[in-house]
Amino acid sequence: MAAPPPLPLPLILLILLLAVSSCASAAAAGAPVVGEDYIRPPPARCHRKALLSLFPWSKKKESSASDPQQVHISLAGEKHMRITWITDDNSVPSVVDYGTKEGTYTMKSQGESTSYSYLLYSSGKIHHVVVGPLEDNTIYYYRCGGQGPEFQFKTPPSQFPLSLAVVGDLGQTSWTTSTLNHIKQCEHDMLLLPGDLSYADYMQHLWDSFGTLVEPLASNRPWMVTEGNHEKEQILFFESGFQSYNARWKMPYEESGSRSNLYYSFEVAGAHFIMLGSYTDYDDSSDQYAWLKADLAKVDRKRTPWLIVLLHVPWYNSNWAHQGEGDSMMASMEPLLYAAHVDMVIAGHVHAYERAERVYNGRLDPCGAVHITIGDGGNREGLAHRYRNPKPAWSVFREASFGHGELKIVNSTHAHWTWHRNDDEEPVRTDDVWINSLAGSGCIVEGSRELRKILMSP
């Protein structure tokens, strides 16, 4: 058989040129793009794991009306945990059996219950039971209402290191599921959520589906949340605001001396956390303002060297979305936070990620707070892609993509913050920075007496 004729030289050169061009294109496509130039690709249809497949109790058996639904936990004062769940059967008692061995319950706590009606919707029986005192950094097994499946949770540690998952504007989309999967993969002691939970927006059954969606995570580690605009659900003349949120997500406001579930504080290990309400009064004559002053004045930075604030509407935001909405609250409360030397302020609301340098009164300030916007959990409204230019001097990193944050407070002086972009199966670490506590700096030592007077004044 005769050998095939050789390829013409021009054709060989063309093939080589195309090969080189393809390799160059592939290399360029593989180069990482981060920050505001990043464009989120369409979701991969075949690469979405179901959230519930990651947990042992995910395969639900046929449940009865008395079985617990939408179980979640939150801190309720020192060494105590609040367990919340819902039943369709109103005769189920608000009791929790618990212990440190699987299937063995040596302790029992009794709590309270509530319910609410919203237009044509009536909730199930909402149970709130506080258990404790509890040992630190310990796994507890528990059962709600005297029957049904066994759950478990782990209490936070009493000292550093402390690991926190942070996510805002969560919603109930495929992106939400992916984000929650990524959070499950990171070891964390507690989750912080600065508002906009379910995106129910008046459709109350979506609160129920949200509770079911987050139960695997929220029943296992404490979720500490504050309200956003999507929790308000007020209908003039018909429904007051925050009914669903207050009934379902009771936080330790009474334990922290607050009169409202919309703002409160708590302590874990060596950190003091303050959850502020962007949608309740905050001027200098308001209850929230007076409570904040009193709470800040009680903070002992030797005992809790880290001071962190969460709220929904960001004060420092270079995205065009929700521009200026936090200005009035910032004008009222930023001087208080500066006087108290707050380390970090974490917000949501804007559906993108942004990290600012330490800043105060619109200018870079080494004694100001690090501001982070993380309203990118996966909500149905999509991302906020448009940023203002030129970028402000205080803005370090900004990107419109879904994701979550992780804050590991290593010791009294150093914390490691990372933000993880939500790329289908993989949480891609995209922003990474070490933060020094102001308690370990000269800011508190050199802070003027005039600033302290702001906190102590009537």
Short mmCIF file of C-alpha atoms in Angstrom, two decimals:
data_model
loop_
_atom_site.label_atom_id
_atom_site.label_comp_id
_atom_site.label_asym_id
_atom_site.label_seq_id
_atom_site.Cartn_x
_atom_site.Cartn_y
_atom_site.Cartn_z
CA MET A 1 0.00 0.00 0.00
CA ALA A 2 1.49 3.34 -1.00
CA ALA A 3 2.32 5.86 1.74
CA PRO A 4 0.00 8.88 1.91
CA PRO A 5 1.37 12.04 0.33
CA PRO A 6 2.98 14.52 2.78
CA LEU A 7 0.89 17.49 3.95
CA PRO A 8 1.60 20.73 2.15
CA LEU A 9 3.84 23.10 4.16
CA PRO A 10 1.20 25.89 4.36
CA LEU A 11 -1.31 23.43 5.87
CA ILE A 12 1.25 22.25 8.46
CA LEU A 13 1.95 25.86 9.45
CA LEU A 14 -1.78 26.57 9.76
CA ILE A 15 -2.29 23.54 12.05
CA LEU A 16 0.63 24.59 14.27
CA LEU A 17 -0.69 28.15 14.43
CA LEU A 18 -4.14 26.97 15.48
CA ALA A 19 -2.65 24.66 18.14
CA VAL A 20 -0.57 27.46 19.65
CA SER A 21 -3.54 29.81 19.55
CA SER A 22 -5.76 27.25 21.32
CA CYS A 23 -3.16 26.68 24.06
CA ALA A 24 -2.80 30.43 24.60
CA SER A 25 -6.58 30.85 24.81
CA ALA A 26 -6.85 28.00 27.30
CA ALA A 27 -4.10 29.49 29.43
CA ALA A 28 -5.79 32.88 29.37
CA ALA A 29 -9.14 31.32 30.27
CA GLY A 30 -7.51 29.52 33.19
CA ALA A 31 -5.97 32.70 34.63
CA PRO A 32 -7.80 33.61 37.83
CA VAL A 33 -9.94 36.73 37.68
CA VAL A 34 -10.84 38.31 41.00
CA GLY A 35 -12.44 41.50 42.19
CA GLU A 36 -14.82 43.73 40.28
CA ASP A 37 -13.62 42.35 36.91
CA TYR A 38 -14.93 38.90 37.79
CA ILE A 39 -18.10 37.85 35.93
CA ARG A 40 -20.07 34.98 37.43
CA PRO A 41 -20.55 32.19 34.84
CA PRO A 42 -23.95 30.49 34.46
CA PRO A 43 -24.64 27.73 37.02
CA ALA A 44 -23.52 24.24 36.06
CA ARG A 45 -26.64 22.13 35.70
CA CYS A 46 -25.10 18.79 36.59
CA HIS A 47 -22.82 19.91 39.44
CA ARG A 48 -25.31 20.84 42.15
CA LYS A 49 -25.36 18.61 45.21
CA ALA A 50 -28.42 18.52 47.40
CA LEU A 51 -27.73 20.21 50.73
CA LEU A 52 -29.54 17.64 52.80
CA SER A 53 -27.46 14.74 51.47
CA LEU A 54 -24.59 15.88 53.65
CA PHE A 55 -26.28 15.18 56.96
CA PRO A 56 -27.21 11.93 58.74
CA TRP A 57 -30.80 12.96 59.36
CA SER A 58 -31.32 14.25 55.82
CA LYS A 59 -33.41 11.33 54.60
CA LYS A 60 -36.62 12.17 56.32
CA LYS A 61 -38.92 9.40 57.35
CA GLU A 62 -42.64 9.81 57.22
CA SER A 63 -43.28 12.37 59.95
CA SER A 64 -46.31 12.92 62.13
CA ALA A 65 -47.85 16.21 63.16
CA SER A 66 -46.09 15.94 66.52
CA ASP A 67 -42.58 15.56 65.07
CA PRO A 68 -40.26 18.60 65.28
CA GLN A 69 -39.79 20.67 62.15
CA GLN A 70 -37.45 23.55 61.27
CA VAL A 71 -35.17 22.97 64.25
CA HIS A 72 -32.56 25.64 64.93
CA ILE A 73 -30.51 26.77 67.90
CA SER A 74 -29.10 30.08 69.16
CA LEU A 75 -27.14 31.26 72.17
CA ALA A 76 -29.27 32.29 75.15
CA GLY A 77 -26.93 33.82 77.68
CA GLU A 78 -23.79 32.40 79.22
CA LYS A 79 -23.56 28.61 78.90
CA HIS A 80 -27.15 28.31 77.66
CA MET A 81 -28.66 27.47 74.27
CA ARG A 82 -32.17 28.16 72.95
CA ILE A 83 -33.69 25.36 70.85
CA THR A 84 -36.53 26.37 68.54
CA TRP A 85 -38.79 24.12 66.50
CA ILE A 86 -42.32 23.94 65.09
CA THR A 87 -45.02 21.28 65.31
CA ASP A 88 -48.36 20.98 63.56
CA ASP A 89 -49.77 19.33 66.70
CA ASN A 90 -50.59 21.95 69.34
CA SER A 91 -50.64 19.37 72.13
CA VAL A 92 -46.88 18.69 71.90
CA PRO A 93 -45.13 19.96 75.05
CA SER A 94 -42.34 22.51 74.84
CA VAL A 95 -39.69 20.28 76.40
CA VAL A 96 -36.20 19.19 75.36
CA ASP A 97 -34.45 16.08 76.62
CA TYR A 98 -30.68 16.20 76.25
CA GLY A 99 -27.39 14.67 77.30
CA THR A 100 -23.79 14.12 76.27
CA LYS A 101 -24.26 10.52 75.10
CA GLU A 102 -26.09 9.46 71.98
CA GLY A 103 -29.58 8.19 72.83
CA THR A 104 -29.17 8.91 76.54
CA TYR A 105 -30.91 11.97 77.93
CA THR A 106 -30.00 12.82 81.51
CA MET A 107 -31.40 16.35 81.53
CA LYS A 108 -34.70 18.00 80.63
CA SER A 109 -35.73 21.62 80.13
CA GLN A 110 -39.17 23.12 79.71
CA GLY A 111 -39.84 26.29 77.77
CA GLU A 112 -42.52 28.34 76.10
CA SER A 113 -44.44 28.38 72.86
CA THR A 114 -46.08 30.89 70.59
CA SER A 115 -47.85 31.08 67.23
CA TYR A 116 -49.03 33.80 64.89
CA SER A 117 -51.50 34.47 62.11
CA TYR A 118 -50.71 36.52 59.04
CA LEU A 119 -53.58 37.27 56.67
CA LEU A 120 -54.92 33.79 55.77
CA TYR A 121 -51.88 31.94 57.12
CA SER A 122 -51.66 30.37 60.59
CA SER A 123 -48.34 29.07 61.84
CA GLY A 124 -47.80 25.85 63.68
CA LYS A 125 -46.88 25.79 67.35
CA ILE A 126 -43.48 27.47 67.70
CA HIS A 127 -41.49 26.13 70.64
CA HIS A 128 -38.61 27.93 72.39
CA VAL A 129 -36.73 25.99 75.07
CA VAL A 130 -33.54 27.15 76.79
CA VAL A 131 -31.20 24.35 77.89
CA GLY A 132 -28.24 24.60 80.25
CA PRO A 133 -25.96 25.30 81.93
CA LEU A 134 -23.81 23.58 79.32
CA GLU A 135 -20.16 22.62 79.15
CA ASP A 136 -18.03 24.50 76.63
CA ASN A 137 -16.85 22.85 73.41
CA THR A 138 -19.03 19.80 74.04
CA ILE A 139 -21.38 17.76 71.84
CA TYR A 140 -24.92 17.36 73.17
CA TYR A 141 -27.61 15.06 71.83
CA TYR A 142 -31.20 16.22 72.12
CA ARG A 143 -34.80 15.39 71.36
CA CYS A 144 -37.62 17.91 70.96
CA GLY A 145 -41.11 17.52 72.37
CA GLY A 146 -40.44 14.16 74.00
CA GLN A 147 -40.35 12.22 70.73
CA GLY A 148 -39.12 12.21 67.17
CA PRO A 149 -35.58 12.11 65.78
CA GLU A 150 -32.42 12.83 67.71
CA PHE A 151 -30.40 15.94 66.91
CA GLN A 152 -27.03 17.09 68.11
CA PHE A 153 -25.19 20.36 68.62
CA LYS A 154 -21.76 21.45 69.73
CA THR A 155 -21.29 24.31 72.16
CA PRO A 156 -18.72 27.02 71.33
CA PRO A 157 -15.34 27.04 73.05
CA SER A 158 -14.66 29.17 76.12
CA GLN A 159 -11.41 30.55 74.73
CA PHE A 160 -9.65 31.16 71.44
CA PRO A 161 -9.42 30.02 68.72
CA LEU A 162 -13.02 30.74 67.70
CA SER A 163 -14.22 29.92 64.17
CA LEU A 164 -17.22 31.72 62.64
CA ALA A 165 -19.11 31.31 59.38
CA VAL A 166 -20.59 34.55 58.04
CA VAL A 167 -23.26 34.86 55.38
CA GLY A 168 -25.89 37.46 54.49
CA ASP A 169 -29.00 37.77 52.32
CA LEU A 170 -29.40 34.01 52.11
CA GLY A 171 -32.74 33.24 50.46
CA GLN A 172 -33.74 29.87 49.00
CA THR A 173 -32.17 29.41 45.58
CA SER A 174 -29.77 26.89 44.07
CA TRP A 175 -27.05 29.38 44.97
CA THR A 176 -28.26 29.26 48.58
CA THR A 177 -27.95 25.49 48.60
CA SER A 178 -24.45 25.69 47.17
CA THR A 179 -23.41 28.33 49.72
CA LEU A 180 -24.76 26.23 52.59
CA ASN A 181 -22.89 23.20 51.25
CA HIS A 182 -19.70 25.24 51.33
CA ILE A 183 -20.36 26.43 54.88
CA LYS A 184 -20.87 22.83 55.95
CA GLN A 185 -17.40 22.03 54.63
CA CYS A 186 -15.76 24.65 56.86
CA GLU A 187 -15.27 23.90 60.54
CA HIS A 188 -17.14 26.57 62.47
CA ASP A 189 -18.40 27.08 66.01
CA MET A 190 -21.21 29.49 65.12
CA LEU A 191 -22.87 31.21 62.15
CA LEU A 192 -23.51 34.95 61.91
CA LEU A 193 -26.19 36.30 59.54
CA PRO A 194 -26.65 40.09 59.21
CA GLY A 195 -30.21 40.06 57.92
CA ASP A 196 -32.46 38.89 55.06
CA LEU A 197 -33.03 35.25 55.90
CA SER A 198 -35.86 33.55 54.01
CA TYR A 199 -36.97 36.16 51.43
CA ALA A 200 -40.51 35.06 52.25
CA ASP A 201 -41.77 38.57 51.49
CA TYR A 202 -45.30 38.11 52.85
CA MET A 203 -45.63 34.51 51.59
CA GLN A 204 -45.50 32.78 54.94
CA HIS A 205 -45.09 29.23 53.68
CA LEU A 206 -41.63 30.30 52.50
CA TRP A 207 -40.63 30.78 56.12
CA ASP A 208 -41.47 27.11 56.61
CA SER A 209 -39.45 25.98 53.59
CA PHE A 210 -36.53 28.12 54.72
CA GLY A 211 -36.62 26.55 58.18
CA THR A 212 -36.51 23.11 56.59
CA LEU A 213 -33.67 24.13 54.25
CA VAL A 214 -31.36 25.39 56.98
CA GLU A 215 -32.28 22.84 59.68
CA PRO A 216 -29.29 20.53 59.03
CA LEU A 217 -26.86 23.36 59.75
CA ALA A 218 -28.93 25.47 62.14
CA SER A 219 -29.79 22.57 64.46
CA ASN A 220 -26.10 21.67 64.76
CA ARG A 221 -24.42 25.04 65.43
CA PRO A 222 -25.89 28.25 66.87
CA TRP A 223 -27.17 30.72 64.29
CA MET A 224 -27.07 34.34 65.47
CA VAL A 225 -29.08 36.60 63.16
CA THR A 226 -30.39 40.11 62.90
CA GLU A 227 -33.20 41.48 60.78
CA GLY A 228 -33.11 42.86 57.26
CA ASN A 229 -35.68 44.65 55.13
CA HIS A 230 -37.12 41.34 53.88
CA GLU A 231 -38.08 40.42 57.44
CA LYS A 232 -40.28 43.48 57.88
CA GLU A 233 -43.40 42.26 56.03
CA GLN A 234 -45.53 45.14 57.30
CA ILE A 235 -48.91 45.78 55.70
CA LEU A 236 -50.41 49.11 56.68
CA PHE A 237 -53.64 48.73 58.70
CA PHE A 238 -53.41 44.92 58.50
CA GLU A 239 -50.11 43.49 59.73
CA SER A 240 -47.39 44.92 61.96
CA GLY A 241 -43.76 44.44 61.04
CA PHE A 242 -41.44 41.55 61.92
CA GLN A 243 -44.20 39.21 63.16
CA SER A 244 -42.79 36.13 61.49
CA TYR A 245 -39.18 36.93 62.27
CA ASN A 246 -39.80 37.65 65.95
CA ALA A 247 -41.94 34.54 66.44
CA ARG A 248 -39.58 32.14 64.66
CA TRP A 249 -36.10 33.54 65.35
CA LYS A 250 -35.96 34.58 68.97
CA MET A 251 -32.52 35.92 69.88
CA PRO A 252 -31.05 36.64 73.36
CA TYR A 253 -32.30 40.22 73.56
CA GLU A 254 -33.72 39.88 77.07
CA GLU A 255 -30.50 38.26 78.26
CA SER A 256 -28.56 41.31 77.01
CA GLY A 257 -30.84 43.96 78.49
CA SER A 258 -32.55 44.90 75.23
CA ARG A 259 -36.27 45.59 74.92
CA SER A 260 -36.44 44.34 71.35
CA ASN A 261 -35.57 41.18 69.43
CA LEU A 262 -34.29 43.49 66.68
CA TYR A 263 -31.07 44.36 68.55
CA TYR A 264 -29.06 42.52 71.19
CA SER A 265 -25.58 41.38 72.17
CA PHE A 266 -23.81 38.23 73.30
CA GLU A 267 -20.34 36.98 74.16
CA VAL A 268 -18.43 33.92 72.98
CA ALA A 269 -14.92 33.03 74.14
CA GLY A 270 -13.10 36.38 74.12
CA ALA A 271 -15.38 38.23 71.70
CA HIS A 272 -18.32 40.58 72.32
CA PHE A 273 -20.84 40.70 69.47
CA ILE A 274 -23.46 43.41 68.97
CA MET A 275 -26.35 42.86 66.55
CA LEU A 276 -27.93 46.18 65.59
CA GLY A 277 -31.30 46.84 63.96
CA SER A 278 -31.26 48.86 60.75
CA TYR A 279 -35.08 48.90 60.64
CA THR A 280 -35.94 50.16 64.09
CA ASP A 281 -35.29 53.62 65.53
CA TYR A 282 -31.61 54.42 65.99
CA ASP A 283 -31.38 58.20 66.56
CA ASP A 284 -29.96 59.55 69.82
CA SER A 285 -33.40 59.60 71.47
CA SER A 286 -34.23 55.98 70.64
CA ASP A 287 -34.25 52.94 72.91
CA GLN A 288 -31.72 51.23 70.64
CA TYR A 289 -29.27 54.13 70.95
CA ALA A 290 -29.56 54.18 74.75
CA TRP A 291 -29.16 50.40 74.90
CA LEU A 292 -26.10 50.50 72.64
CA LYS A 293 -24.39 53.11 74.80
CA ALA A 294 -25.04 51.07 77.93
CA ASP A 295 -23.90 47.84 76.29
CA LEU A 296 -20.67 49.37 74.97
CA ALA A 297 -19.90 50.92 78.34
CA LYS A 298 -19.99 47.47 79.96
CA VAL A 299 -17.53 45.87 77.52
CA ASP A 300 -14.31 44.80 79.21
CA ARG A 301 -11.61 44.56 76.52
CA LYS A 302 -9.34 42.59 78.86
CA ARG A 303 -12.01 39.88 79.07
CA THR A 304 -13.32 40.26 75.50
CA PRO A 305 -10.54 41.85 73.44
CA TRP A 306 -12.57 41.52 70.22
CA LEU A 307 -15.59 43.77 69.63
CA ILE A 308 -17.64 43.01 66.49
CA VAL A 309 -20.86 44.60 65.25
CA LEU A 310 -23.36 43.24 62.72
CA LEU A 311 -26.20 45.13 61.02
CA HIS A 312 -28.02 44.88 57.73
CA VAL A 313 -27.51 48.13 55.83
CA PRO A 314 -23.81 48.89 55.18
CA TRP A 315 -22.32 52.23 56.17
CA TYR A 316 -19.40 52.03 53.74
CA ASN A 317 -20.57 50.90 50.32
CA SER A 318 -19.06 51.73 46.92
CA ASN A 319 -21.67 49.72 45.01
CA TRP A 320 -24.44 51.66 43.25
CA ALA A 321 -27.01 49.38 44.92
CA HIS A 322 -28.59 50.84 48.09
CA GLN A 323 -26.23 53.78 47.90
CA GLY A 324 -26.49 56.07 50.93
CA GLU A 325 -29.18 54.06 52.73
CA GLY A 326 -27.01 53.62 55.83
CA ASP A 327 -25.93 57.25 56.10
CA SER A 328 -28.40 58.38 58.77
CA MET A 329 -27.71 55.39 61.02
CA MET A 330 -23.98 55.89 60.56
CA ALA A 331 -24.24 59.57 61.50
CA SER A 332 -26.02 58.60 64.70
CA MET A 333 -24.10 55.54 65.82
CA GLU A 334 -20.64 55.56 64.24
CA PRO A 335 -19.26 57.93 66.92
CA LEU A 336 -20.34 55.43 69.59
CA LEU A 337 -18.63 52.53 67.83
CA TYR A 338 -15.49 54.60 67.30
CA ALA A 339 -15.42 55.65 70.94
CA ALA A 340 -15.65 51.99 71.95
CA HIS A 341 -12.94 50.98 69.43
CA VAL A 342 -15.05 48.44 67.56
CA ASP A 343 -12.86 46.10 65.51
CA MET A 344 -15.23 45.05 62.70
CA VAL A 345 -18.64 46.03 61.30
CA ILE A 346 -20.25 43.34 59.11
CA ALA A 347 -23.30 44.16 56.95
CA GLY A 348 -25.45 42.65 54.21
CA HIS A 349 -28.17 44.22 52.00
CA VAL A 350 -25.94 44.89 48.96
CA HIS A 351 -25.78 41.69 46.92
CA ALA A 352 -22.03 41.69 46.47
CA TYR A 353 -18.89 41.49 48.56
CA GLU A 354 -16.73 44.39 49.68
CA ARG A 355 -14.03 44.86 52.33
CA ALA A 356 -12.88 48.25 53.56
CA GLU A 357 -9.76 49.29 55.43
CA ARG A 358 -10.13 50.68 58.94
CA VAL A 359 -12.19 53.80 58.41
CA TYR A 360 -14.06 56.47 60.38
CA ASN A 361 -16.08 59.47 59.25
CA GLY A 362 -15.41 58.63 55.62
CA ARG A 363 -11.62 58.65 55.96
CA LEU A 364 -8.95 56.05 56.56
CA ASP A 365 -8.30 55.83 60.29
CA PRO A 366 -6.11 53.23 62.02
CA CYS A 367 -8.43 53.31 65.02
CA GLY A 368 -11.63 52.89 62.99
CA ALA A 369 -13.44 49.64 62.23
CA VAL A 370 -12.87 47.24 59.35
CA HIS A 371 -16.13 47.27 57.37
CA ILE A 372 -17.28 44.23 55.40
CA THR A 373 -20.36 43.87 53.20
CA ILE A 374 -21.39 40.28 52.59
CA GLY A 375 -24.96 40.34 51.23
CA ASP A 376 -24.17 37.59 48.75
CA GLY A 377 -25.49 34.36 50.23
CA GLY A 378 -27.60 33.38 47.22
CA ASN A 379 -30.82 35.41 47.24
CA ARG A 380 -33.29 35.34 44.34
CA GLU A 381 -32.81 39.00 43.43
CA GLY A 382 -29.39 38.38 41.92
CA LEU A 383 -26.10 40.23 42.19
CA ALA A 384 -25.30 43.94 42.30
CA HIS A 385 -22.69 44.29 39.54
CA ARG A 386 -22.26 48.06 39.28
CA TYR A 387 -19.61 49.78 41.38
CA ARG A 388 -18.85 53.46 41.70
CA ASN A 389 -15.62 54.73 40.22
CA PRO A 390 -13.09 55.84 41.10
CA LYS A 391 -12.93 53.39 43.97
CA PRO A 392 -12.87 55.11 47.38
CA ALA A 393 -9.55 55.08 49.21
CA TRP A 394 -11.05 52.96 51.99
CA SER A 395 -12.27 50.17 49.65
CA VAL A 396 -9.73 47.35 49.43
CA PHE A 397 -11.56 44.53 47.64
CA ARG A 398 -14.94 44.30 45.93
CA GLU A 399 -16.57 41.63 43.79
CA ALA A 400 -20.11 40.84 42.71
CA SER A 401 -20.41 37.12 43.29
CA PHE A 402 -22.23 34.81 45.68
CA GLY A 403 -20.21 33.41 48.57
CA HIS A 404 -19.60 33.30 52.31
CA GLY A 405 -17.02 34.49 54.81
CA GLU A 406 -15.01 32.73 57.48
CA LEU A 407 -13.56 34.51 60.49
CA LYS A 408 -11.12 32.65 62.70
CA ILE A 409 -10.20 34.61 65.80
CA VAL A 410 -6.87 33.01 66.62
CA ASN A 411 -6.03 34.86 69.84
CA SER A 412 -6.60 38.19 71.60
CA THR A 413 -4.71 40.15 68.96
CA HIS A 414 -5.05 38.36 65.59
CA ALA A 415 -7.95 37.14 63.44
CA HIS A 416 -7.92 35.63 59.95
CA TRP A 417 -10.71 36.68 57.56
CA THR A 418 -11.36 34.90 54.26
CA TRP A 419 -14.12 35.32 51.71
CA HIS A 420 -15.00 32.33 49.56
CA ARG A 421 -16.57 32.84 46.16
CA ASN A 422 -19.34 30.39 45.37
CA ASP A 423 -18.20 28.48 42.27
CA ASP A 424 -20.64 25.57 42.01
CA GLU A 425 -19.04 22.67 43.90
CA GLU A 426 -16.00 24.62 45.04
CA PRO A 427 -15.75 27.47 47.56
CA VAL A 428 -12.91 29.50 46.04
CA ARG A 429 -10.94 31.55 48.56
CA THR A 430 -10.83 34.95 46.88
CA ASP A 431 -10.10 37.49 49.64
CA ASP A 432 -7.71 36.75 52.50
CA VAL A 433 -6.48 39.11 55.22
CA TRP A 434 -5.18 39.12 58.79
CA ILE A 435 -6.85 41.63 61.13
CA ASN A 436 -5.31 42.96 64.33
CA SER A 437 -7.57 43.73 67.27
CA LEU A 438 -7.64 47.33 68.43
CA ALA A 439 -7.31 45.97 71.95
CA GLY A 440 -3.76 45.00 71.01
CA SER A 441 -2.98 48.37 69.44
CA GLY A 442 -2.31 51.79 70.87
CA CYS A 443 -5.79 53.06 69.99
CA ILE A 444 -7.42 52.19 73.30
CA VAL A 445 -4.45 53.37 75.35
CA GLU A 446 -4.21 56.62 73.42
CA GLY A 447 -7.98 57.11 73.10
CA SER A 448 -8.99 60.51 74.41
CA ARG A 449 -11.13 60.87 77.50
CA GLU A 450 -13.56 62.86 75.42
CA LEU A 451 -14.43 59.75 73.41
CA ARG A 452 -15.16 57.78 76.57
CA LYS A 453 -17.37 60.62 77.76
CA ILE A 454 -19.63 59.97 74.76
CA LEU A 455 -20.37 56.52 76.12
CA MET A 456 -20.85 57.66 79.72
CA SER A 457 -22.92 60.77 79.05
CA PRO A 458 -26.68 60.62 79.78
#
